[in-house]
Amino acid sequence: MSSLLRGEEMCLAQLFLQSGSAYDCISELGELGLVEFRDLNPSVNTFQRKHVNEIKKCEEMERILGYLLREVKRADISLPEGDVNPVAPLPKHVMAIMEQLQRLEVELGEVTRNKEKLQRNLLELTEYTHMLRISRNFVQKSSEREPLQVQYEEFPFLEKDTMMDYSSMQRLGARLGFISGLIKRTKIGAFERMLWRVCKGYTILSYAEVDEYLEDPDTREPTKSVVFLISYWGDQVGQKVKKICDCYHCHVYPYPSSNEERNDVVEGLRTRIQDLHTVLHRTEDYLKQVLIKASESIYTWVLQVKKMKAIYYILNLCSFDVTNKCLIAEVWCPVDDIPTLRRALEEGSRKSGATVPSFVNRIPTNDTPPTLIKTNKLTSGFQNIVDAYGVGNYREVNPAPFTIITFPFLFAVMFGDLGHGVIMALFALWMVLYENNRKLKNTRNEIWNTFFEGRYIILLMGLFSIYTGLIYNDCFSKSLNIFGSGWNVSAMFRAEVWKNGDISGNRFLTLDPNVTGVFNGPYPLGIDPIWNLATNRLTFLNSYKMKMSVIFGVIHMSFGVILSTYNHLHFRKKHNLYLVFLPELLFLLCLFGYLVFMIIYKWLVFTAKDSRHAPSILIHFINMFLMQGDAVQPLYPGQTGLQVFLVVIAVLSVPVLLLGKPVYLHWLRNGNHRPGMYRGYERVRRNSEEELYLMRAQDMEEGSSHSDLSTSGERQTEEFDFADELLHQAIHTIEYCLGCVSNTASYLRLWALSLAHAQLSEVLWAMVMRVALRMDTRLGVLVLVPMFGLFAVLTVTILLVMEGLSAFLHALRLHWVEFQNKFYIGTGVKFCPFSFSLLPSSFEQHGLL
Amino acid sequence: MTEQVTDVGPPSQLSSATEQSLIMRGLICGPKLAACGIVLSTWGVIMLAMLGIFFTTHSAVLIEDVPVTDDSIYQDGNPQRIYAMYNSVGYNCFIAAAIYILFGAFSTCQMKLNKQKEYLVH
């Protein structure tokens, strides 16, 4: 129990680990997550540490695992989502895992390369087929001229070059050549223009688009291609055309010289394509099977490698002792967990089969330990919002256990609607009941995770809102009449104050509670429902809510000041109690506590009969400071005297707060001045650390501040300390006194937000539901159904989400600033235990797992 | 490269195909929309039913939601006309609640179909 109030007591411990069992012991500690390791080799570079080779091996394995995970993810294979938790493998088993991974990598790489080669092949054949098919149409136009091939003797085909007679060659020196192929559709325009400009009419380009999309092997995207056929005259032109084709990344295929050749090639291509399809299909199947087999154990390997790497990292933080046989590690450990730590070390030693057990030894230290506060699933949410402001100092009072009640309460004061509270509570209840559902727990959506982590906070906020909704008597902006209203309208008629003609004659009539029978006593719980029908509702509610806000504010702040006594008593600074706490409390209570007293006094003493001459609290409060007691009629006899007394006490407490502590400390140090003996003792003998620690502990109890033993002049350090102390205390005083005023006013946001919520709720009802309900026609129902849907959606988005977040934020601010600056320092360091479950996985960060 | 051809014959292919086509035809909205529909219709049924009860018991707080103009309120001596208006609005609310029950049943149906489809695919 004291853990949540103050934090665990921590100690620094030394672990002596035998070399053989160090790995297993640290593995045990990692599973338990008990301790935080300190770095004993801070000056050593990462590359010079002892186990750098093992870490490199782990990183190599992680690289292979990353490649495997990417391939598995690309093949759309789902990983088995088990709750497996394999232990870190022993160093001797690591080789087996490494071998398996390397083999898998090689096999996968081979199969993938083969598949890619086959796919490229297939693409080439497909393109060739398209080209042959489409370029047939180019030549078809001139197919009727085929029998008249004799005419083309002047321009013989290049293919017949070798057997050509030189006569025709010399006749014109020109050759008719064909280049055909495919080019991307996006490039065909530029290609054509380039051909025209370079070859100047010695080429003819015909092209047509391929209908289907072909997959580009480099980018794996479907692209559109265009089949082209270039016929050119001349060798040099041919060279130029070939270069241009290269430049534009065209896939060039040999052009068949005759129709028979073309048909032969097409047939051959068709069979080859069919064969390739079968082989490719089989290859893909095999690849998928390899990946499925790998995916079964990949999750286990990832965890094992992560744990191994963590253990080697921790081993790097340890240092060897003088005999070089045993590893020393320094850890921060909670005092209550030292037996568990011992058991873990014994377990590790037993597992590794070591003869000499490893043991733990507690050592004293001057360093401030990190803060550990053990929480369960209910308190962790509230602890998180306190830690978001600042982690508490070691053994400082933790505001979280009080926040469990005050935070939802202040939220509810600002939110105060019964219907909205019910919806919020039901939503949170659903999350709480299904909190073990894996799908809800493991989503990656940040916003949902925030709401899910805070499900208990939201549940409490909803329940408290139901309570404040009952008090404000506000349910979807309508009041509930549960007990019967305390006001009676017909009594005004019975007492002859109103007559029948008055109703038609006047717009507004005022119910007078002084008339008998009109006001029959206050409503038992909350605000009377008749106020919902009154036009001066806001006038009444504003006054009520403002006063309520000030009362809550002063109570909350006083509670904060009182909590600081816990800190003063625990850290044995009793002088703080009289010199800091007492003036602070007196200042706060004499001024603002008296204001609260006046508010409650006025509520109790003045009734409806005296309402005509009820005093204004604000005027009295202002007069208290101006010492003008006689201006207005006193609230009670002796008021002026009492007020002067309170103001004097408040004003006197300011210099006490300002000067008390520095002067007292200065007097204390001057009084117990033993400089010579102390420093001489230090210089003559080299003290062991323990003796110095004991002496410092003695100093602490006497209340003198630590002076640095290494500085030269003690008087100089004392002066310096005094000025420092005085400045510090002056800042604290100014901050506190001005803060009292501004923080009390700041609590008026409780009124402001509840007013805003009530008004928004009313506007929504008037603009949406009232329009639908007032529909007099037959079709009124048909309008009511969708309008209710609109009302529901707007309620959830505007009133629950927007107003809820707003009230949450303001309640949080009230806690962080107005409450916590009375006692909480929050500059501590959080305890980060070495635990495998808390380590992040690099694969999760890349979204692979 | 060893070729492993594993022929996995499909289980009752025929019945699953007809099942799937039935489900595909009935399915209109996804699982999240169906869940929203269920929540909205539950809220609608409860709230409209309660509103209907409060209207038929002539609650004074709801006077402004009744379709009566300000000057015609005190035309006659007795409040029967106003009560009749209250009742009609109340009945409107009850009918709307009934429509929301139908909407809720439809959403539950969609939810069930979605669950079946999820079960079938896996």
Short mmCIF file of N, CA, C and O in Angstrom, two decimals, chain A residues 408-500:
data_model
loop_
_atom_site.label_atom_id
_atom_site.label_comp_id
_atom_site.label_asym_id
_atom_site.label_seq_id
_atom_site.Cartn_x
_atom_site.Cartn_y
_atom_site.Cartn_z
N PRO A 408 -11.78 12.29 -11.84
CA PRO A 408 -13.10 12.09 -12.41
C PRO A 408 -14.14 13.03 -11.82
O PRO A 408 -15.08 13.43 -12.52
N PHE A 409 -13.98 13.40 -10.53
CA PHE A 409 -14.97 14.29 -9.93
C PHE A 409 -14.93 15.66 -10.58
O PHE A 409 -15.97 16.23 -10.94
N LEU A 410 -13.73 16.24 -10.74
CA LEU A 410 -13.66 17.56 -11.36
C LEU A 410 -14.09 17.51 -12.81
O LEU A 410 -14.72 18.46 -13.31
N PHE A 411 -13.79 16.40 -13.48
CA PHE A 411 -14.30 16.25 -14.85
C PHE A 411 -15.81 16.28 -14.84
O PHE A 411 -16.46 16.94 -15.66
N ALA A 412 -16.40 15.54 -13.89
CA ALA A 412 -17.85 15.42 -13.87
C ALA A 412 -18.51 16.75 -13.53
O ALA A 412 -19.60 17.05 -14.03
N VAL A 413 -17.85 17.57 -12.70
CA VAL A 413 -18.43 18.89 -12.39
C VAL A 413 -18.52 19.72 -13.66
O VAL A 413 -19.47 20.48 -13.85
N MET A 414 -17.57 19.53 -14.55
CA MET A 414 -17.60 20.30 -15.80
C MET A 414 -18.48 19.65 -16.85
O MET A 414 -18.82 20.29 -17.83
N PHE A 415 -18.79 18.38 -16.69
CA PHE A 415 -19.48 17.67 -17.75
C PHE A 415 -20.96 17.51 -17.45
O PHE A 415 -21.78 17.55 -18.33
N GLY A 416 -21.28 17.35 -16.23
CA GLY A 416 -22.56 17.18 -15.57
C GLY A 416 -23.83 16.94 -16.36
O GLY A 416 -24.72 17.79 -16.37
N ASP A 417 -23.94 15.82 -17.05
CA ASP A 417 -25.19 15.52 -17.73
C ASP A 417 -25.46 14.04 -17.55
O ASP A 417 -24.59 13.21 -17.81
N LEU A 418 -26.67 13.71 -17.09
CA LEU A 418 -26.98 12.32 -16.75
C LEU A 418 -26.94 11.43 -17.97
O LEU A 418 -26.29 10.37 -17.98
N GLY A 419 -27.60 11.87 -19.06
CA GLY A 419 -27.66 11.03 -20.26
C GLY A 419 -26.29 10.81 -20.87
O GLY A 419 -25.91 9.69 -21.23
N HIS A 420 -25.51 11.88 -20.99
CA HIS A 420 -24.18 11.74 -21.57
C HIS A 420 -23.30 10.87 -20.69
O HIS A 420 -22.47 10.10 -21.17
N GLY A 421 -23.45 11.01 -19.38
CA GLY A 421 -22.68 10.20 -18.46
C GLY A 421 -22.99 8.72 -18.63
O GLY A 421 -22.10 7.87 -18.60
N VAL A 422 -24.28 8.40 -18.83
CA VAL A 422 -24.67 7.01 -19.03
C VAL A 422 -24.02 6.45 -20.28
O VAL A 422 -23.45 5.34 -20.28
N ILE A 423 -24.05 7.22 -21.36
CA ILE A 423 -23.45 6.73 -22.61
C ILE A 423 -21.95 6.53 -22.45
O ILE A 423 -21.37 5.51 -22.87
N MET A 424 -21.29 7.50 -21.78
CA MET A 424 -19.84 7.39 -21.60
C MET A 424 -19.51 6.17 -20.73
O MET A 424 -18.57 5.42 -21.01
N ALA A 425 -20.30 5.97 -19.67
CA ALA A 425 -20.03 4.85 -18.78
C ALA A 425 -20.25 3.52 -19.50
O ALA A 425 -19.48 2.57 -19.31
N LEU A 426 -21.29 3.45 -20.34
CA LEU A 426 -21.54 2.20 -21.06
C LEU A 426 -20.41 1.90 -22.04
O LEU A 426 -19.97 0.75 -22.17
N PHE A 427 -19.92 2.93 -22.73
CA PHE A 427 -18.81 2.74 -23.66
C PHE A 427 -17.58 2.22 -22.92
O PHE A 427 -16.93 1.26 -23.35
N ALA A 428 -17.28 2.84 -21.78
CA ALA A 428 -16.11 2.41 -21.03
C ALA A 428 -16.33 1.00 -20.46
O ALA A 428 -15.39 0.20 -20.41
N LEU A 429 -17.58 0.69 -20.07
CA LEU A 429 -17.87 -0.64 -19.53
C LEU A 429 -17.64 -1.71 -20.60
O LEU A 429 -17.10 -2.78 -20.32
N TRP A 430 -18.03 -1.38 -21.83
CA TRP A 430 -17.81 -2.33 -22.92
C TRP A 430 -16.31 -2.59 -23.09
O TRP A 430 -15.87 -3.73 -23.21
N MET A 431 -15.52 -1.50 -23.05
CA MET A 431 -14.07 -1.69 -23.20
C MET A 431 -13.50 -2.50 -22.06
O MET A 431 -12.60 -3.32 -22.24
N VAL A 432 -14.01 -2.28 -20.84
CA VAL A 432 -13.47 -2.99 -19.69
C VAL A 432 -13.84 -4.47 -19.74
O VAL A 432 -13.01 -5.34 -19.48
N LEU A 433 -15.08 -4.76 -20.16
CA LEU A 433 -15.49 -6.15 -20.17
C LEU A 433 -14.77 -6.94 -21.25
O LEU A 433 -14.53 -8.12 -21.11
N TYR A 434 -14.43 -6.26 -22.37
CA TYR A 434 -13.76 -6.95 -23.46
C TYR A 434 -12.28 -6.66 -23.47
O TYR A 434 -11.65 -6.70 -24.53
N GLU A 435 -11.68 -6.38 -22.31
CA GLU A 435 -10.28 -5.93 -22.34
C GLU A 435 -9.32 -7.06 -22.66
O GLU A 435 -8.18 -6.80 -23.01
N ASN A 436 -9.77 -8.31 -22.56
CA ASN A 436 -8.87 -9.39 -22.89
C ASN A 436 -9.02 -9.87 -24.32
O ASN A 436 -8.35 -10.80 -24.73
N ASN A 437 -9.87 -9.21 -25.07
CA ASN A 437 -10.06 -9.57 -26.46
C ASN A 437 -8.83 -9.14 -27.25
O ASN A 437 -8.43 -7.99 -27.24
N ARG A 438 -8.21 -10.08 -27.94
CA ARG A 438 -6.93 -9.79 -28.55
C ARG A 438 -7.04 -8.73 -29.63
O ARG A 438 -6.13 -7.92 -29.81
N LYS A 439 -8.16 -8.75 -30.35
CA LYS A 439 -8.27 -7.77 -31.44
C LYS A 439 -8.29 -6.35 -30.88
O LYS A 439 -7.71 -5.44 -31.45
N LEU A 440 -8.94 -6.17 -29.70
CA LEU A 440 -8.99 -4.82 -29.15
C LEU A 440 -7.64 -4.41 -28.60
O LEU A 440 -7.25 -3.27 -28.66
N LYS A 441 -6.91 -5.43 -28.06
CA LYS A 441 -5.66 -5.07 -27.38
C LYS A 441 -4.57 -4.71 -28.37
O LYS A 441 -3.71 -3.90 -28.07
N ASN A 442 -4.57 -5.40 -29.52
CA ASN A 442 -3.38 -5.31 -30.38
C ASN A 442 -3.56 -4.45 -31.62
O ASN A 442 -2.85 -4.62 -32.57
N THR A 443 -4.53 -3.55 -31.64
CA THR A 443 -4.62 -2.70 -32.83
C THR A 443 -3.49 -1.68 -32.80
O THR A 443 -2.99 -1.31 -31.74
N ARG A 444 -3.15 -1.21 -34.00
CA ARG A 444 -2.03 -0.27 -34.09
C ARG A 444 -2.52 1.16 -34.15
O ARG A 444 -1.75 2.08 -34.26
N ASN A 445 -3.85 1.35 -34.11
CA ASN A 445 -4.39 2.70 -34.23
C ASN A 445 -4.07 3.49 -32.97
O ASN A 445 -4.49 3.11 -31.88
N GLU A 446 -3.32 4.59 -33.11
CA GLU A 446 -2.84 5.34 -31.94
C GLU A 446 -3.99 5.88 -31.11
O GLU A 446 -3.97 5.82 -29.88
N ILE A 447 -4.99 6.46 -31.80
CA ILE A 447 -6.08 7.12 -31.08
C ILE A 447 -6.87 6.08 -30.29
O ILE A 447 -7.22 6.29 -29.12
N TRP A 448 -7.13 4.93 -30.92
CA TRP A 448 -7.88 3.91 -30.20
C TRP A 448 -7.10 3.41 -29.01
O TRP A 448 -7.65 3.17 -27.94
N ASN A 449 -5.77 3.26 -29.18
CA ASN A 449 -4.95 2.80 -28.06
C ASN A 449 -5.02 3.76 -26.89
O ASN A 449 -5.06 3.34 -25.73
N THR A 450 -5.04 5.07 -27.17
CA THR A 450 -5.14 6.05 -26.09
C THR A 450 -6.44 5.86 -25.31
O THR A 450 -6.42 5.83 -24.08
N PHE A 451 -7.56 5.70 -26.04
CA PHE A 451 -8.83 5.50 -25.35
C PHE A 451 -8.84 4.19 -24.60
O PHE A 451 -9.35 4.10 -23.48
N PHE A 452 -8.24 3.15 -25.20
CA PHE A 452 -8.30 1.84 -24.56
C PHE A 452 -7.48 1.82 -23.28
O PHE A 452 -7.86 1.21 -22.28
N GLU A 453 -6.29 2.46 -23.31
CA GLU A 453 -5.46 2.51 -22.11
C GLU A 453 -6.18 3.21 -20.99
O GLU A 453 -5.98 2.91 -19.82
N GLY A 454 -7.02 4.19 -21.32
CA GLY A 454 -7.67 4.97 -20.29
C GLY A 454 -9.08 4.49 -19.98
O GLY A 454 -9.90 5.27 -19.51
N ARG A 455 -9.37 3.19 -20.23
CA ARG A 455 -10.76 2.77 -20.11
C ARG A 455 -11.27 2.89 -18.68
O ARG A 455 -12.44 3.21 -18.48
N TYR A 456 -10.43 2.64 -17.68
CA TYR A 456 -10.92 2.78 -16.30
C TYR A 456 -11.14 4.23 -15.95
O TYR A 456 -12.06 4.57 -15.21
N ILE A 457 -10.28 5.12 -16.48
CA ILE A 457 -10.49 6.54 -16.23
C ILE A 457 -11.84 6.97 -16.82
O ILE A 457 -12.63 7.66 -16.16
N ILE A 458 -12.10 6.53 -18.07
CA ILE A 458 -13.35 6.93 -18.70
C ILE A 458 -14.54 6.35 -17.95
O ILE A 458 -15.59 7.01 -17.80
N LEU A 459 -14.40 5.12 -17.43
CA LEU A 459 -15.51 4.52 -16.69
C LEU A 459 -15.82 5.34 -15.44
O LEU A 459 -16.98 5.67 -15.16
N LEU A 460 -14.77 5.72 -14.71
CA LEU A 460 -15.01 6.52 -13.51
C LEU A 460 -15.57 7.88 -13.87
O LEU A 460 -16.46 8.40 -13.19
N MET A 461 -15.08 8.48 -14.96
CA MET A 461 -15.59 9.77 -15.38
C MET A 461 -17.08 9.68 -15.69
O MET A 461 -17.87 10.53 -15.32
N GLY A 462 -17.47 8.59 -16.38
CA GLY A 462 -18.87 8.43 -16.71
C GLY A 462 -19.73 8.26 -15.47
O GLY A 462 -20.80 8.88 -15.35
N LEU A 463 -19.27 7.45 -14.51
CA LEU A 463 -20.07 7.21 -13.30
C LEU A 463 -20.22 8.49 -12.49
O LEU A 463 -21.31 8.81 -12.00
N PHE A 464 -19.11 9.25 -12.36
CA PHE A 464 -19.22 10.50 -11.62
C PHE A 464 -20.12 11.48 -12.36
O PHE A 464 -20.81 12.28 -11.73
N SER A 465 -20.09 11.45 -13.71
CA SER A 465 -20.95 12.35 -14.47
C SER A 465 -22.41 12.03 -14.24
O SER A 465 -23.25 12.93 -14.25
N ILE A 466 -22.72 10.73 -14.04
CA ILE A 466 -24.11 10.38 -13.73
C ILE A 466 -24.51 11.05 -12.42
O ILE A 466 -25.59 11.64 -12.29
N TYR A 467 -23.60 11.01 -11.44
CA TYR A 467 -23.90 11.63 -10.15
C TYR A 467 -24.10 13.13 -10.28
O TYR A 467 -25.09 13.69 -9.79
N THR A 468 -23.16 13.83 -10.96
CA THR A 468 -23.33 15.28 -11.08
C THR A 468 -24.50 15.62 -11.98
O THR A 468 -25.13 16.68 -11.81
N GLY A 469 -24.82 14.73 -12.93
CA GLY A 469 -26.01 14.97 -13.72
C GLY A 469 -27.26 14.95 -12.88
O GLY A 469 -28.19 15.73 -13.09
N LEU A 470 -27.29 14.06 -11.88
CA LEU A 470 -28.42 14.04 -10.95
C LEU A 470 -28.45 15.30 -10.11
O LEU A 470 -29.54 15.84 -9.83
N ILE A 471 -27.28 15.78 -9.71
CA ILE A 471 -27.26 16.99 -8.89
C ILE A 471 -27.70 18.20 -9.71
O ILE A 471 -28.52 19.00 -9.26
N TYR A 472 -27.14 18.36 -10.93
CA TYR A 472 -27.55 19.50 -11.75
C TYR A 472 -28.94 19.29 -12.32
O TYR A 472 -29.51 20.22 -12.89
N ASN A 473 -29.46 18.08 -12.21
CA ASN A 473 -30.77 17.71 -12.76
C ASN A 473 -30.83 18.02 -14.25
O ASN A 473 -31.63 18.83 -14.73
N ASP A 474 -29.90 17.40 -14.98
CA ASP A 474 -29.76 17.69 -16.40
C ASP A 474 -29.60 16.37 -17.13
O ASP A 474 -28.63 15.65 -16.89
N CYS A 475 -30.58 16.02 -17.98
CA CYS A 475 -30.44 14.78 -18.73
C CYS A 475 -30.80 15.10 -20.16
O CYS A 475 -31.98 15.31 -20.46
N PHE A 476 -29.82 15.16 -21.05
CA PHE A 476 -30.03 15.62 -22.42
C PHE A 476 -30.75 16.97 -22.42
O PHE A 476 -31.65 17.21 -23.22
N SER A 477 -30.36 17.84 -21.53
CA SER A 477 -30.85 19.19 -21.33
C SER A 477 -32.26 19.25 -20.77
O SER A 477 -32.84 20.33 -20.69
N LYS A 478 -32.85 18.14 -20.34
CA LYS A 478 -34.17 18.17 -19.69
C LYS A 478 -34.01 17.74 -18.24
O LYS A 478 -33.15 16.92 -17.93
N SER A 479 -34.83 18.30 -17.36
CA SER A 479 -34.74 17.92 -15.94
C SER A 479 -35.69 16.78 -15.64
O SER A 479 -36.76 16.68 -16.23
N LEU A 480 -35.29 15.95 -14.69
CA LEU A 480 -36.14 14.84 -14.27
C LEU A 480 -36.83 15.21 -12.97
O LEU A 480 -36.20 15.69 -12.05
N ASN A 481 -38.14 14.95 -12.92
CA ASN A 481 -38.89 15.28 -11.72
C ASN A 481 -39.12 13.97 -10.97
O ASN A 481 -40.13 13.31 -11.15
N ILE A 482 -38.17 13.61 -10.14
CA ILE A 482 -38.25 12.30 -9.47
C ILE A 482 -39.04 12.42 -8.18
O ILE A 482 -39.87 11.60 -7.86
N PHE A 483 -38.79 13.48 -7.41
CA PHE A 483 -39.39 13.57 -6.07
C PHE A 483 -40.55 14.54 -6.01
O PHE A 483 -41.15 14.70 -4.98
N GLY A 484 -40.85 15.21 -7.11
CA GLY A 484 -41.91 16.22 -7.00
C GLY A 484 -41.33 17.57 -6.65
O GLY A 484 -40.56 17.71 -5.71
N SER A 485 -41.69 18.57 -7.44
CA SER A 485 -41.06 19.87 -7.28
C SER A 485 -41.47 20.52 -5.97
O SER A 485 -42.56 20.29 -5.44
N GLY A 486 -40.58 21.36 -5.43
CA GLY A 486 -40.90 22.05 -4.19
C GLY A 486 -41.69 23.32 -4.40
O GLY A 486 -42.10 23.98 -3.45
N TRP A 487 -41.92 23.72 -5.64
CA TRP A 487 -42.63 24.95 -5.94
C TRP A 487 -44.05 24.63 -6.40
O TRP A 487 -44.28 23.64 -7.06
N ASN A 488 -44.94 25.50 -6.09
CA ASN A 488 -46.34 25.27 -6.41
C ASN A 488 -46.92 26.54 -7.03
O ASN A 488 -46.90 27.60 -6.41
N VAL A 489 -47.43 26.45 -8.26
CA VAL A 489 -47.90 27.65 -8.95
C VAL A 489 -49.30 28.03 -8.49
O VAL A 489 -49.62 29.21 -8.32
N SER A 490 -50.16 27.04 -8.26
CA SER A 490 -51.55 27.38 -7.95
C SER A 490 -51.66 28.09 -6.61
O SER A 490 -52.66 28.76 -6.35
N ALA A 491 -50.63 28.00 -5.76
CA ALA A 491 -50.69 28.72 -4.48
C ALA A 491 -50.75 30.22 -4.70
O ALA A 491 -51.29 30.96 -3.89
N MET A 492 -50.10 30.67 -5.82
CA MET A 492 -50.15 32.09 -6.11
C MET A 492 -51.58 32.54 -6.39
O MET A 492 -51.96 33.67 -6.07
N PHE A 493 -52.38 31.65 -6.99
CA PHE A 493 -53.77 32.00 -7.24
C PHE A 493 -54.58 31.94 -5.96
O PHE A 493 -55.45 32.78 -5.71
N ARG A 494 -54.29 30.91 -5.15
CA ARG A 494 -55.07 30.76 -3.92
C ARG A 494 -54.84 31.93 -3.01
O ARG A 494 -55.74 32.37 -2.31
N ALA A 495 -53.62 32.49 -3.02
CA ALA A 495 -53.32 33.63 -2.15
C ALA A 495 -53.73 34.95 -2.80
O ALA A 495 -53.42 36.01 -2.27
N GLU A 496 -54.41 34.86 -3.95
CA GLU A 496 -54.97 36.04 -4.62
C GLU A 496 -53.90 37.02 -5.07
O GLU A 496 -54.17 38.21 -5.23
N VAL A 497 -52.68 36.58 -5.23
CA VAL A 497 -51.65 37.48 -5.73
C VAL A 497 -51.81 37.63 -7.24
O VAL A 497 -51.65 38.70 -7.80
N TRP A 498 -52.11 36.50 -7.92
CA TRP A 498 -52.36 36.54 -9.36
C TRP A 498 -53.84 36.36 -9.60
O TRP A 498 -54.52 35.64 -8.87
N LYS A 499 -54.34 36.97 -10.71
CA LYS A 499 -55.71 36.73 -11.09
C LYS A 499 -55.72 36.11 -12.48
O LYS A 499 -54.69 36.04 -13.13
N ASN A 500 -56.91 35.71 -12.90
CA ASN A 500 -56.96 34.99 -14.18
C ASN A 500 -56.48 35.83 -15.35
O ASN A 500 -55.91 35.32 -16.29
#
